[in-house]
mmCIF file of C-alpha atoms in Angstrom:
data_model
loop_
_atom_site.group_PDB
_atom_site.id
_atom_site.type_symbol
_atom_site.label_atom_id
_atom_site.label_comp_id
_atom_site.label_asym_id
_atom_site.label_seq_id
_atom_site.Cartn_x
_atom_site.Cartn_y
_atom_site.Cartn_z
ATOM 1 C CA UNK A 1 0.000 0.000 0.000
ATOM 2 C CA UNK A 2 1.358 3.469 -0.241
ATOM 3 C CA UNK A 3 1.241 4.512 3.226
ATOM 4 C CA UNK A 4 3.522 1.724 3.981
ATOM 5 C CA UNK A 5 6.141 2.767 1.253
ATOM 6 C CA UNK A 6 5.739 6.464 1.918
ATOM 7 C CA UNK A 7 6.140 5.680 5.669
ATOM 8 C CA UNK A 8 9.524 3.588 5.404
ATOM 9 C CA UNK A 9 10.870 6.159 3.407
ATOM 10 C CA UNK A 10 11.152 8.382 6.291
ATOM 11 C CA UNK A 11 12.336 5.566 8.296
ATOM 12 C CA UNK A 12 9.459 4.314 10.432
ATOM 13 C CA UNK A 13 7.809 0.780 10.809
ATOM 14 C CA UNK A 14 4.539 0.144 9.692
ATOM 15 C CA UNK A 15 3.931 -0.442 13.974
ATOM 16 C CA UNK A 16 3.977 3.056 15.162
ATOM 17 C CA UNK A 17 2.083 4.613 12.376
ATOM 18 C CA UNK A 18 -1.617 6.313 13.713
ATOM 19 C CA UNK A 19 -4.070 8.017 10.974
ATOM 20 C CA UNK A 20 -3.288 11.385 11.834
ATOM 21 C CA UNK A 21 0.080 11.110 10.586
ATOM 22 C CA UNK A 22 0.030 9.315 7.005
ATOM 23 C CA UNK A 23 -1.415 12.388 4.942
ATOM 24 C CA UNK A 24 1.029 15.301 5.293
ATOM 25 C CA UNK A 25 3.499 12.310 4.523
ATOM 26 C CA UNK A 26 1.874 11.789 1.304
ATOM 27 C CA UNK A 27 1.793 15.831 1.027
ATOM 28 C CA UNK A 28 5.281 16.841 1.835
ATOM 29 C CA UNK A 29 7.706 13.568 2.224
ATOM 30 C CA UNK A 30 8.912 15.010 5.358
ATOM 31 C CA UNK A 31 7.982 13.461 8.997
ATOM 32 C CA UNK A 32 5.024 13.762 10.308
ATOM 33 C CA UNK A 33 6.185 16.001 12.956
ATOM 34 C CA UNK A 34 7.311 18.787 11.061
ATOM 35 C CA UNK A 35 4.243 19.071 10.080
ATOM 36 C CA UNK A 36 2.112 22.064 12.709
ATOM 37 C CA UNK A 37 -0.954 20.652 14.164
ATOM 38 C CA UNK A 38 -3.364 23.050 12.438
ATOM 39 C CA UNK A 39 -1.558 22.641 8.761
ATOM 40 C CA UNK A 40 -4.165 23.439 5.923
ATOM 41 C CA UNK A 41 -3.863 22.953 2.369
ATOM 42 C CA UNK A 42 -5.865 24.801 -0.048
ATOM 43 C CA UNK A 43 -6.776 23.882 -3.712
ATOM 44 C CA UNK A 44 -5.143 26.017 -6.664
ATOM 45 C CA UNK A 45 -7.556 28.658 -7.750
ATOM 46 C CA UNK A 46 -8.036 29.823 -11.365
ATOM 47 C CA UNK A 47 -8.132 32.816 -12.846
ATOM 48 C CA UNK A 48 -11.197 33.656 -15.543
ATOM 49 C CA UNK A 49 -8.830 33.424 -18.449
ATOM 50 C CA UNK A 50 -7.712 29.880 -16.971
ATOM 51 C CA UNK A 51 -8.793 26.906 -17.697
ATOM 52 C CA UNK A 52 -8.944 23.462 -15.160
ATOM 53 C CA UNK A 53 -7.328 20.384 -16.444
ATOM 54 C CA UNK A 54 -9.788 17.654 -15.910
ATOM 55 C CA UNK A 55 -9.157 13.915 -15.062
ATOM 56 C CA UNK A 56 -12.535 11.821 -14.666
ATOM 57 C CA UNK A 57 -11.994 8.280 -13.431
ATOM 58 C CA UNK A 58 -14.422 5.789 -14.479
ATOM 59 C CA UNK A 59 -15.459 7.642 -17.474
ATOM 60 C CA UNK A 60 -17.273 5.112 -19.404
ATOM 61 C CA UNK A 61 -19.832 4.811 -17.017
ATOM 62 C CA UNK A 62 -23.247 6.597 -17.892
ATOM 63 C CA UNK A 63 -22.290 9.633 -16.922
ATOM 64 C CA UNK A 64 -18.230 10.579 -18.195
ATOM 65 C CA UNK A 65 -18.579 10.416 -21.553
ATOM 66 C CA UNK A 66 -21.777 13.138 -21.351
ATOM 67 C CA UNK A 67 -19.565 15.021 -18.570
ATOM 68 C CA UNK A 68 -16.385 14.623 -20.772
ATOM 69 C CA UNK A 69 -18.456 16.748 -23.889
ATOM 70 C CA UNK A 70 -19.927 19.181 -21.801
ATOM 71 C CA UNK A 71 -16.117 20.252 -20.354
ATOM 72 C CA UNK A 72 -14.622 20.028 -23.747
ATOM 73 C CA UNK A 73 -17.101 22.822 -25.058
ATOM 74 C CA UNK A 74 -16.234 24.248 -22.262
ATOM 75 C CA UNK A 75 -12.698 24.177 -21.868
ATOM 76 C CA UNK A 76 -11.111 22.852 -25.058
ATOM 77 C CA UNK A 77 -11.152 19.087 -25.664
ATOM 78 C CA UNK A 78 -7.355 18.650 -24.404
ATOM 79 C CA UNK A 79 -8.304 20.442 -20.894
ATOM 80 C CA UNK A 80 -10.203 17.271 -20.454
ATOM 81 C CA UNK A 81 -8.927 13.680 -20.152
ATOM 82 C CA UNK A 82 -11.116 10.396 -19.934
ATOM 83 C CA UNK A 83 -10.041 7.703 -17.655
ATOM 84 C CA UNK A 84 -11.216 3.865 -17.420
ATOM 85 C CA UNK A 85 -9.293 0.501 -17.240
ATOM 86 C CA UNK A 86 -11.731 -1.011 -19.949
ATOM 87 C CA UNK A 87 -11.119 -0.109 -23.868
ATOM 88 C CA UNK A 88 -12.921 2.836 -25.213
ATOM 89 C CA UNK A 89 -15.436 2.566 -28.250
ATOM 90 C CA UNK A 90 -14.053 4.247 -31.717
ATOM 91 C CA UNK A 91 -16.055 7.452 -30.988
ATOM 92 C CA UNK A 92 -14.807 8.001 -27.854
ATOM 93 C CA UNK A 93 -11.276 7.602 -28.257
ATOM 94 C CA UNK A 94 -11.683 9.511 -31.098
ATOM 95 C CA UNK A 95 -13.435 12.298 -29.149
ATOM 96 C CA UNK A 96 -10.561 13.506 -27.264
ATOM 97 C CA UNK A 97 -8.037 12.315 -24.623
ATOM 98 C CA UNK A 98 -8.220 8.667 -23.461
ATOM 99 C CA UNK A 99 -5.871 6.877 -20.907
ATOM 100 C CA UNK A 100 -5.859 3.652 -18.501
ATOM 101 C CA UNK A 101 -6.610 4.563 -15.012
ATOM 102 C CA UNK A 102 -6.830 1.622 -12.244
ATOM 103 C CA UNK A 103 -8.331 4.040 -9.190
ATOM 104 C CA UNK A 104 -6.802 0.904 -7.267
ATOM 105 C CA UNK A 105 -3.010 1.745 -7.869
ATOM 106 C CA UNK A 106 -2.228 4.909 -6.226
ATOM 107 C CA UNK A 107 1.347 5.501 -8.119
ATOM 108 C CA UNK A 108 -0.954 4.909 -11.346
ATOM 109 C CA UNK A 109 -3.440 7.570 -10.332
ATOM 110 C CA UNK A 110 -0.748 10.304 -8.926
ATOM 111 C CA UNK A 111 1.773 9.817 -12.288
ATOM 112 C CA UNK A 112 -1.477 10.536 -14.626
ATOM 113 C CA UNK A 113 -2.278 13.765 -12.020
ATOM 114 C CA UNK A 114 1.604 14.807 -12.132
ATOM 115 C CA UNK A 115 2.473 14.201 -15.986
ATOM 116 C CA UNK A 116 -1.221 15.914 -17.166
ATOM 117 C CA UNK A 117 -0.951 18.956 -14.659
ATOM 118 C CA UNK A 118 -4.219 18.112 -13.521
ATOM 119 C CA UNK A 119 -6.304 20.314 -11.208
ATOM 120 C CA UNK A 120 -9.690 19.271 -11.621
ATOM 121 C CA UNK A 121 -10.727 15.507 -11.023
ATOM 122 C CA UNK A 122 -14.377 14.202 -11.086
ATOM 123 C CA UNK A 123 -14.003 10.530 -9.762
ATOM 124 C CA UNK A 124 -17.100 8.285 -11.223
ATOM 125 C CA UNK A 125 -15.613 5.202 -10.898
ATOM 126 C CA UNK A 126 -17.912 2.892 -8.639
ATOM 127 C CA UNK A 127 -20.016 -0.649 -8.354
ATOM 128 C CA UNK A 128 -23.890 0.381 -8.464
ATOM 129 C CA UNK A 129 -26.510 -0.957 -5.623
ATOM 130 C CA UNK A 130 -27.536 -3.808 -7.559
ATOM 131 C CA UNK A 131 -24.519 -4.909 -8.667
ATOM 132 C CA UNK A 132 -22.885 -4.229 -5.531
ATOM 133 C CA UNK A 133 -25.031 -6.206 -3.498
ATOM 134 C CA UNK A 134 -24.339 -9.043 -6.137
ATOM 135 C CA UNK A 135 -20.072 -8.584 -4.773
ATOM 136 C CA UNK A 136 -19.671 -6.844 -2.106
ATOM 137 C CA UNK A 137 -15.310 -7.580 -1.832
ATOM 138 C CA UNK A 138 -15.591 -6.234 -5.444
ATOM 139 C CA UNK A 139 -17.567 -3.327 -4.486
ATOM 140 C CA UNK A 140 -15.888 -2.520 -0.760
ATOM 141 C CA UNK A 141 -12.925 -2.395 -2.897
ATOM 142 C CA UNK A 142 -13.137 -0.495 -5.597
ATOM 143 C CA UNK A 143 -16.196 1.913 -3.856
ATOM 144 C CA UNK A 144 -13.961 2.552 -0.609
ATOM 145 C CA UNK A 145 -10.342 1.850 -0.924
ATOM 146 C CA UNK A 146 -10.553 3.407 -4.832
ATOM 147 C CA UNK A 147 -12.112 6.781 -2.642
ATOM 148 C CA UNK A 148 -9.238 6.807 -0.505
ATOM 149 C CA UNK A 149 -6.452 6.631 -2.931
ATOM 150 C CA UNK A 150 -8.323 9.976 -5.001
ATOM 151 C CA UNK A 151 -8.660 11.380 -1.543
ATOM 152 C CA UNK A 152 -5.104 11.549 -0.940
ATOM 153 C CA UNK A 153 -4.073 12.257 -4.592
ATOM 154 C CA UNK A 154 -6.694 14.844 -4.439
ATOM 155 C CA UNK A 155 -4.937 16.291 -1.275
ATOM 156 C CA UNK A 156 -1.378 16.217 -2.061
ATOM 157 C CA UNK A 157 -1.812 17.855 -4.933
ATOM 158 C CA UNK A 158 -3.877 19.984 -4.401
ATOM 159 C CA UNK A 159 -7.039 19.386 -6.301
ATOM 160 C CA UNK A 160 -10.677 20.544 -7.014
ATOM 161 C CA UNK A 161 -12.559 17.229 -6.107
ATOM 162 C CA UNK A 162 -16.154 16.215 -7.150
ATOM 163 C CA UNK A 163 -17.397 12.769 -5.684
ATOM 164 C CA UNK A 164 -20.804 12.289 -6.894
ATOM 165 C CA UNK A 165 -23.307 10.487 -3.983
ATOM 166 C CA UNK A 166 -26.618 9.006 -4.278
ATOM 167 C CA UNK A 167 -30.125 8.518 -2.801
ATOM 168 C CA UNK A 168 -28.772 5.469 -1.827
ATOM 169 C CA UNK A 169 -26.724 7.276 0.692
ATOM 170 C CA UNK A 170 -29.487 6.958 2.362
ATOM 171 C CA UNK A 171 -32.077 4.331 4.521
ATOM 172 C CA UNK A 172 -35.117 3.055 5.885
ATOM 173 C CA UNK A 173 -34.607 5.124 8.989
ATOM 174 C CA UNK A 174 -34.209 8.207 6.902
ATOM 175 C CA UNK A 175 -36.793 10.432 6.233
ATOM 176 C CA UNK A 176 -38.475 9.916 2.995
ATOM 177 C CA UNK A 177 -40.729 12.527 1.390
ATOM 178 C CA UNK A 178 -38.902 14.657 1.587
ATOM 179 C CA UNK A 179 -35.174 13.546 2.451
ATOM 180 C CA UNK A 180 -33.396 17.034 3.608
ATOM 181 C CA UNK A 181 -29.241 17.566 3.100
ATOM 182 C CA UNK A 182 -29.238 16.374 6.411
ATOM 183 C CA UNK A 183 -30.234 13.458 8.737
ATOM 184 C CA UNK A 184 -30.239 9.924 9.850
ATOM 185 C CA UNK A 185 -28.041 8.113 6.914
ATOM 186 C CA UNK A 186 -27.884 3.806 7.412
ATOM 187 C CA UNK A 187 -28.453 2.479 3.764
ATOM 188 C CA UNK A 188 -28.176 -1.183 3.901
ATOM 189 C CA UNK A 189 -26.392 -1.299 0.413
ATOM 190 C CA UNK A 190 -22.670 -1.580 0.432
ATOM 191 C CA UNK A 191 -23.315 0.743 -2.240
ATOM 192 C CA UNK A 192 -25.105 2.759 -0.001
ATOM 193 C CA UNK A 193 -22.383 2.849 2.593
ATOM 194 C CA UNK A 194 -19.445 3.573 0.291
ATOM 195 C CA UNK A 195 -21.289 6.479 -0.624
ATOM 196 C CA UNK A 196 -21.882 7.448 2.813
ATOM 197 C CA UNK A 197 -18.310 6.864 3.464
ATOM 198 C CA UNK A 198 -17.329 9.197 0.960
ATOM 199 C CA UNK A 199 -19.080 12.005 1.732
ATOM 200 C CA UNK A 200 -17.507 12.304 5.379
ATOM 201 C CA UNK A 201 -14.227 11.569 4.297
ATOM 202 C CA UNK A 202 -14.735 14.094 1.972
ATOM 203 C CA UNK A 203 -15.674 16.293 4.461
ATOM 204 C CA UNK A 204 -13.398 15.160 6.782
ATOM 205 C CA UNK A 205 -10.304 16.043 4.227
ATOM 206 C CA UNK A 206 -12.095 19.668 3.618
ATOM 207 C CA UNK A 207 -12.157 20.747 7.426
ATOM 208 C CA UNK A 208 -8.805 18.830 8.780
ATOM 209 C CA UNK A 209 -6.926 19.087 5.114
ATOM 210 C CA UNK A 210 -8.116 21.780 3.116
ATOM 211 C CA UNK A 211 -8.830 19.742 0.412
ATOM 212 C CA UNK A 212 -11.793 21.315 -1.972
ATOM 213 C CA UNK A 213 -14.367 18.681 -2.038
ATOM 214 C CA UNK A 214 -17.357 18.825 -3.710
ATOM 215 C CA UNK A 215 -20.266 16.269 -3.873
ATOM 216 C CA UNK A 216 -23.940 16.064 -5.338
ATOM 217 C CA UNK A 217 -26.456 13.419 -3.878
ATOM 218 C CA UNK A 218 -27.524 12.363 -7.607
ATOM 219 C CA UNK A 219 -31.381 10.661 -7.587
ATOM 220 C CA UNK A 220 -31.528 7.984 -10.493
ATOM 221 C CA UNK A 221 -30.283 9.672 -13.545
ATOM 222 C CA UNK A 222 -31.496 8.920 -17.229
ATOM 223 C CA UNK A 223 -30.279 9.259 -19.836
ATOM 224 C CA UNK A 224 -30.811 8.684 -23.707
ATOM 225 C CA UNK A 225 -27.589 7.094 -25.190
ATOM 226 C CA UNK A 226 -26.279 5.061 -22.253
ATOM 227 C CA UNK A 227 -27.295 0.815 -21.151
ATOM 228 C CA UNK A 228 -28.921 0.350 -17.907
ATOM 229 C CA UNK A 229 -25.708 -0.194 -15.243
ATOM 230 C CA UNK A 230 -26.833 -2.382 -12.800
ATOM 231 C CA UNK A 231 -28.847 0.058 -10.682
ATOM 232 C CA UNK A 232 -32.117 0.122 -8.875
ATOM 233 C CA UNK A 233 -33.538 3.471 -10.715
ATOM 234 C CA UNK A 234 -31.789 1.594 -14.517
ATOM 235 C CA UNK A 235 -36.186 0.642 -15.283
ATOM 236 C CA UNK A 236 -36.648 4.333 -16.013
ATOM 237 C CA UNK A 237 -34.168 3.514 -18.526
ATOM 238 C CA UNK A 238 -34.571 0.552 -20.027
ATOM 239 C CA UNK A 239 -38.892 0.888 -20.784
ATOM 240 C CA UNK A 240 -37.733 3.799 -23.172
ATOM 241 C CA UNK A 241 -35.855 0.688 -24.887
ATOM 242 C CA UNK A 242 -38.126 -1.524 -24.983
ATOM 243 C CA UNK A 243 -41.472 0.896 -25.541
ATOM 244 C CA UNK A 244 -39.817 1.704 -29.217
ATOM 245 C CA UNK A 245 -38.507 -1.736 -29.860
ATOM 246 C CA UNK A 246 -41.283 -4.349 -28.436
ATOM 247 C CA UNK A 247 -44.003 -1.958 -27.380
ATOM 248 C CA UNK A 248 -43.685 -3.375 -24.002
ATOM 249 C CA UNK A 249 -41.919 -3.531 -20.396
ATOM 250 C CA UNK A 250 -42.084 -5.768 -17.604
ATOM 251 C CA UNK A 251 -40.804 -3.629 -14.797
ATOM 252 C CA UNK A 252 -38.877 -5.000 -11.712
ATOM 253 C CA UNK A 253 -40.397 -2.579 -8.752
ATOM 254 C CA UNK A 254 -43.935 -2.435 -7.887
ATOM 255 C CA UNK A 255 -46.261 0.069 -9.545
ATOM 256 C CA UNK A 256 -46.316 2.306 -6.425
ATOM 257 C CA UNK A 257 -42.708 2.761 -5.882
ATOM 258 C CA UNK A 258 -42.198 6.715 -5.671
ATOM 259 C CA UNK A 259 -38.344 7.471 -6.240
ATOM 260 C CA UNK A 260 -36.470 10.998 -7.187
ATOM 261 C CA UNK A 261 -35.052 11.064 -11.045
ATOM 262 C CA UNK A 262 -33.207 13.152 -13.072
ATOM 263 C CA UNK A 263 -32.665 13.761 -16.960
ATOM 264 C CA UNK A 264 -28.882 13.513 -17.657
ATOM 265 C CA UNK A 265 -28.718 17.085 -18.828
ATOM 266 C CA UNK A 266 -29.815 18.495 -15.770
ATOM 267 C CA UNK A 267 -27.039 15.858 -14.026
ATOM 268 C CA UNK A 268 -24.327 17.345 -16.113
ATOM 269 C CA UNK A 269 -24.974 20.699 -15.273
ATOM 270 C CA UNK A 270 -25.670 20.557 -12.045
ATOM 271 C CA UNK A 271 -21.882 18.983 -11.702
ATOM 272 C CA UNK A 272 -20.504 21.770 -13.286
ATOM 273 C CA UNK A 273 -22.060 24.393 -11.272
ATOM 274 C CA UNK A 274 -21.634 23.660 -8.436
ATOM 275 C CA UNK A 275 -17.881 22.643 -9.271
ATOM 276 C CA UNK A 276 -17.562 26.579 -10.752
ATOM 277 C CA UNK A 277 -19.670 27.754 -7.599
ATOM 278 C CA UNK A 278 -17.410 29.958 -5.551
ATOM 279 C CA UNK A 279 -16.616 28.501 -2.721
ATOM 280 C CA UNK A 280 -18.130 31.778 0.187
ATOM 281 C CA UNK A 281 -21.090 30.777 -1.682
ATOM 282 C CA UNK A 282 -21.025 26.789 -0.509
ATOM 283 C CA UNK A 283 -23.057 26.452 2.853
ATOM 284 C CA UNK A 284 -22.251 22.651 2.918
ATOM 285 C CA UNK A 285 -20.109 20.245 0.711
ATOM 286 C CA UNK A 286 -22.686 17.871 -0.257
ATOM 287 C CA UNK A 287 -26.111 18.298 -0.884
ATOM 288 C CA UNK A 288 -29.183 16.761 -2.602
ATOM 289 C CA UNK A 289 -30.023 17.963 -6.198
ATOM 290 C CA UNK A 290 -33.535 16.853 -8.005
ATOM 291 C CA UNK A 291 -35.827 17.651 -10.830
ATOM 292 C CA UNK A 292 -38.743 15.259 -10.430
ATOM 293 C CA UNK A 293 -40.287 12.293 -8.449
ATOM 294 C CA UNK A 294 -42.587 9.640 -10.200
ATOM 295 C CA UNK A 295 -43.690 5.592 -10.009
ATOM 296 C CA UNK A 296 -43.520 3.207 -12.581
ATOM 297 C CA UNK A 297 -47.148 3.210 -12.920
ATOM 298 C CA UNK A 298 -46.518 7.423 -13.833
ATOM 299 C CA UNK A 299 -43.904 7.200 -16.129
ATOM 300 C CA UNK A 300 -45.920 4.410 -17.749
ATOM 301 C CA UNK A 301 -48.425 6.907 -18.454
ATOM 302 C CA UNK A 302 -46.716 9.330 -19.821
ATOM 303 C CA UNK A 303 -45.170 6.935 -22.226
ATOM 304 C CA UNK A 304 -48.763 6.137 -22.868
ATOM 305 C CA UNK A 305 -49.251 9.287 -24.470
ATOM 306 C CA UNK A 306 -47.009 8.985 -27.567
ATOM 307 C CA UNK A 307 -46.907 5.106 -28.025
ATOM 308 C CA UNK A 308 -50.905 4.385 -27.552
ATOM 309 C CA UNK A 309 -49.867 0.670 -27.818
ATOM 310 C CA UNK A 310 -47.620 0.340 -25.216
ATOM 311 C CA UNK A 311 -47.817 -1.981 -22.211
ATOM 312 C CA UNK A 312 -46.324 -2.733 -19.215
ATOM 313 C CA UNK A 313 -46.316 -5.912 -16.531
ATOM 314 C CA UNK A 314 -44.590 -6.127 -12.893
ATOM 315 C CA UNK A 315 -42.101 -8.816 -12.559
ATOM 316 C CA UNK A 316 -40.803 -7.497 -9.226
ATOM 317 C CA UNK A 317 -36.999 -8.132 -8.335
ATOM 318 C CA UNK A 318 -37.357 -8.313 -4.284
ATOM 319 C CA UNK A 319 -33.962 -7.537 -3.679
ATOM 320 C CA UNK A 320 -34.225 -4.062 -6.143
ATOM 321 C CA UNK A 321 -37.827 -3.311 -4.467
ATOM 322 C CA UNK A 322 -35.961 -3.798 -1.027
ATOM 323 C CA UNK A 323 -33.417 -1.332 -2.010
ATOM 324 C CA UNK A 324 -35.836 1.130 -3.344
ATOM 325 C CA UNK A 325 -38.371 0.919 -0.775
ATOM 326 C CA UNK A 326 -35.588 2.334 1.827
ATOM 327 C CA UNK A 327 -34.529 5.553 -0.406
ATOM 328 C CA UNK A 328 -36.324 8.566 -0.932
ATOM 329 C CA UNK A 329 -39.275 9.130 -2.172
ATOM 330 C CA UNK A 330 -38.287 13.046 -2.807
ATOM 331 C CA UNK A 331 -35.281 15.174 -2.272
ATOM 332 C CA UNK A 332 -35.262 18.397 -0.511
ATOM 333 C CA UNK A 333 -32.647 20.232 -2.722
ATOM 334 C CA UNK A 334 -33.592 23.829 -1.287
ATOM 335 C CA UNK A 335 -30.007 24.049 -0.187
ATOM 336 C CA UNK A 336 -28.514 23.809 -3.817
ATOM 337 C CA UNK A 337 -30.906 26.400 -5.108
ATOM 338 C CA UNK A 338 -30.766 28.634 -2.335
ATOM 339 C CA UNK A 339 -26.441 28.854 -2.338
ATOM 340 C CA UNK A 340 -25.587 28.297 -6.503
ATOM 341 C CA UNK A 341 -28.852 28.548 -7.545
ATOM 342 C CA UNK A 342 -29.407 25.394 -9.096
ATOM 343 C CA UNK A 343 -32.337 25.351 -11.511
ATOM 344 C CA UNK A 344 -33.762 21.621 -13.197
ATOM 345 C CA UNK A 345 -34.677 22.091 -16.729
ATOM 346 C CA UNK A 346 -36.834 18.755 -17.143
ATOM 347 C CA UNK A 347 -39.696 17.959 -15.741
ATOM 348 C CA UNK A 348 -41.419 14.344 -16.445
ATOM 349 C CA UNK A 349 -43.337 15.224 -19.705
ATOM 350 C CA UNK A 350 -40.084 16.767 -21.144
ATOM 351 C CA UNK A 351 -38.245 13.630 -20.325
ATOM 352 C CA UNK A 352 -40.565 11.248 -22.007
ATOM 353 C CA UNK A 353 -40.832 13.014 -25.212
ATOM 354 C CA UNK A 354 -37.196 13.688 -24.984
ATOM 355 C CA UNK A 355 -36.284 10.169 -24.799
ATOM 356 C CA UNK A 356 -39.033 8.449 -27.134
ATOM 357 C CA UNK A 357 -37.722 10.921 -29.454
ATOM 358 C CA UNK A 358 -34.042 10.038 -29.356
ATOM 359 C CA UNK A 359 -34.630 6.360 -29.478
ATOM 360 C CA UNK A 360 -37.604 6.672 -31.807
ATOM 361 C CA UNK A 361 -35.178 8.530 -34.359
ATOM 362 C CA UNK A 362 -32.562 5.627 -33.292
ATOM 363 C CA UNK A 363 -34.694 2.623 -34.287
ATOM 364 C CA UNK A 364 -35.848 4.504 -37.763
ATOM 365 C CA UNK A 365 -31.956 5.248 -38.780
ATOM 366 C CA UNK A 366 -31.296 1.196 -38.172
ATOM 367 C CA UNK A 367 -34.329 0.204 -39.546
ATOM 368 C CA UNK A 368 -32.969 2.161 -42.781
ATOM 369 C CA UNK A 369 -29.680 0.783 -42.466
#
């Protein structure tokens, strides 16, 4: 591990090391006790005519490629560099800067931040709650000890850090409708916990470190030109799929099931504000964001509207309806538009017609094909 290596180098045994004293290692290569009690580190700041230099870990997730062209228009597509250990399709190698980046080998992740002059990284890389719950070693692994190796990268060099949590961070001892910024958090997810995990270490490395952490509480996210991931919101998804292709969906959660969602759009922007937000104007370092809360049996509807033929059945998964009975039903996101003033753009009837559209247009150009 790197705290061991880092630690020997100044000539102590792994025995006598205690929390407190790894970081400023990792920050300065000098003892720990050279370091003053109240040390703080601050993140580099940027001028309006500068630009960040953007890593994003686990960028071929549903969300980095989208966040990767929405920083390239807005910083140049070499200010922005796409990360993943799995190979990139032709259009998105082609699309600007790709490298390998294994979150899970530290001198991997802090040669990529050294060599690229990074100062902005947006870490996505994670196991989902379904998924997760299907390996947890997998998921404790890559969901927690990933974190803490872009926690202290983050830190000793100074970085702008965005670690995106979930409704999942959340549980059936939460309040649900709505679910404020904050209170009682015990999700019963590992995915759930990792998330929680991150947001008070991320916290935790803002108040003791300095470190500029930033984090949105995403509710399930859709979007038109990515697969379903393995997560408990991924229906929303997949019945646009299947309403153009088959004309029907048989939905794993119960009819009733009330959970927060968001169009990808508004995700995307709502990561970049509050990452440009300055920071006199940030009240907290995570909060909840939101556009809209529906069931099944809603967005059915709505679907119902432009494809009078569609259908849909309830097959319900009992380990997805268990998940998604203890999340939110809504978020309270007054926070986020009371300090950076965020603003959603798509409400539930936008979002249907938005993605029957996209996939309608889809399925005619292969039909033609």
């Amino acid at each position: 591990m790197p705290f061991i290596r880092m630690l020997r180098r100044v000539g102590q045994s792994p025995a006598c090391v205690c929390w407190t004293s790894v970081l400023p290692v990792r920050f300065l290569g000098v003892s720990p006790r050279q370091i003053p009690a109240d040390a703080n580190f601050h993140s580099a700041s940027f001028s309006d005519t500068d630009h960040p230099r953007v890593l994003i870990t686990g960028g071929l997730g549903q969300l980095g490629v989208g966040l990767a062209n929405l920083l390239r228009k807005r910083f140049g597509k070499d200010s922005v560099i796409l990360s993943d250990i799995k190979k990139p399709p032709d259009r998105v190698f082609h699309s600007g800067p790709f490298i390998y980046s294994d979150i899970l080998d530290y001198k991997n992740l802090r040669e990529i931040v050294v060599n690229n002059r990074i100062t902005w990284l947006f870490h996505y890389s994670a196991l989902l709650s379904a998924v997760g719950e299907a390996n947890v070693s997998l998921a404790r692994a890559v969901n927690i000890t990933g974190l803490h190796n872009i926690l202290d990268v983050a830190a000793e060099h100074n970085l702008r850090l965005f670690v995106p949590s979930t409704i999942g961070a959340f549980g059936p001892t939460s309040p649900r409708n709505p679910t404020p910024d904050l209170c009682i958090q015990r999700p019963r997810t590992i995915y759930g916990v990792s998330k929680v995990h991150a947001e008070l270490m991320g916290e935790y490395y803002h108040y003791r470190y300095g470190l500029d952490f930033r984090c949105l509480r995403y509710p399930g996210i859709i979007s038109a030109d990515s697969q379903p991931g393995g997560g408990t919101t991924d229906y929303a998804v997949q019945i646009f799929h299947d309403a153009i292709k088959h004309g029907k969906f048989e939905c794993n959660l119960e009819a009733h099931t009330r959970l927060p969602m968001m169009y990808i759009d508004d995700c995307l922007r709502a990561t970049l504000e509050v990452m440009e937000a300055p920071t006199e104007s940030l009240s907290m370092r995570t909060y909840n964001v939101s556009a809209m809360s529906f069931t099944p049996e809603e967005l059915a509807q709505e679907v119902l509207k432009h494809v009078p033929e569609f259908q849909i059945t309830y097959n319900v998964d009992a380990i997805r309806q268990a998940i998604a009975d203890s999340w939110p039903m809504n978020f309270d996101d007054s926070n986020a538009r009371k300090d950076w003033g965020w603003k959603h753009g798509f409400d539930l009837p936008e979002l249907v017609t938005t993605m029957l559209n996209f996939h309608g247009s889809e399925t005619r150009v292969s039909q033609a094909n």
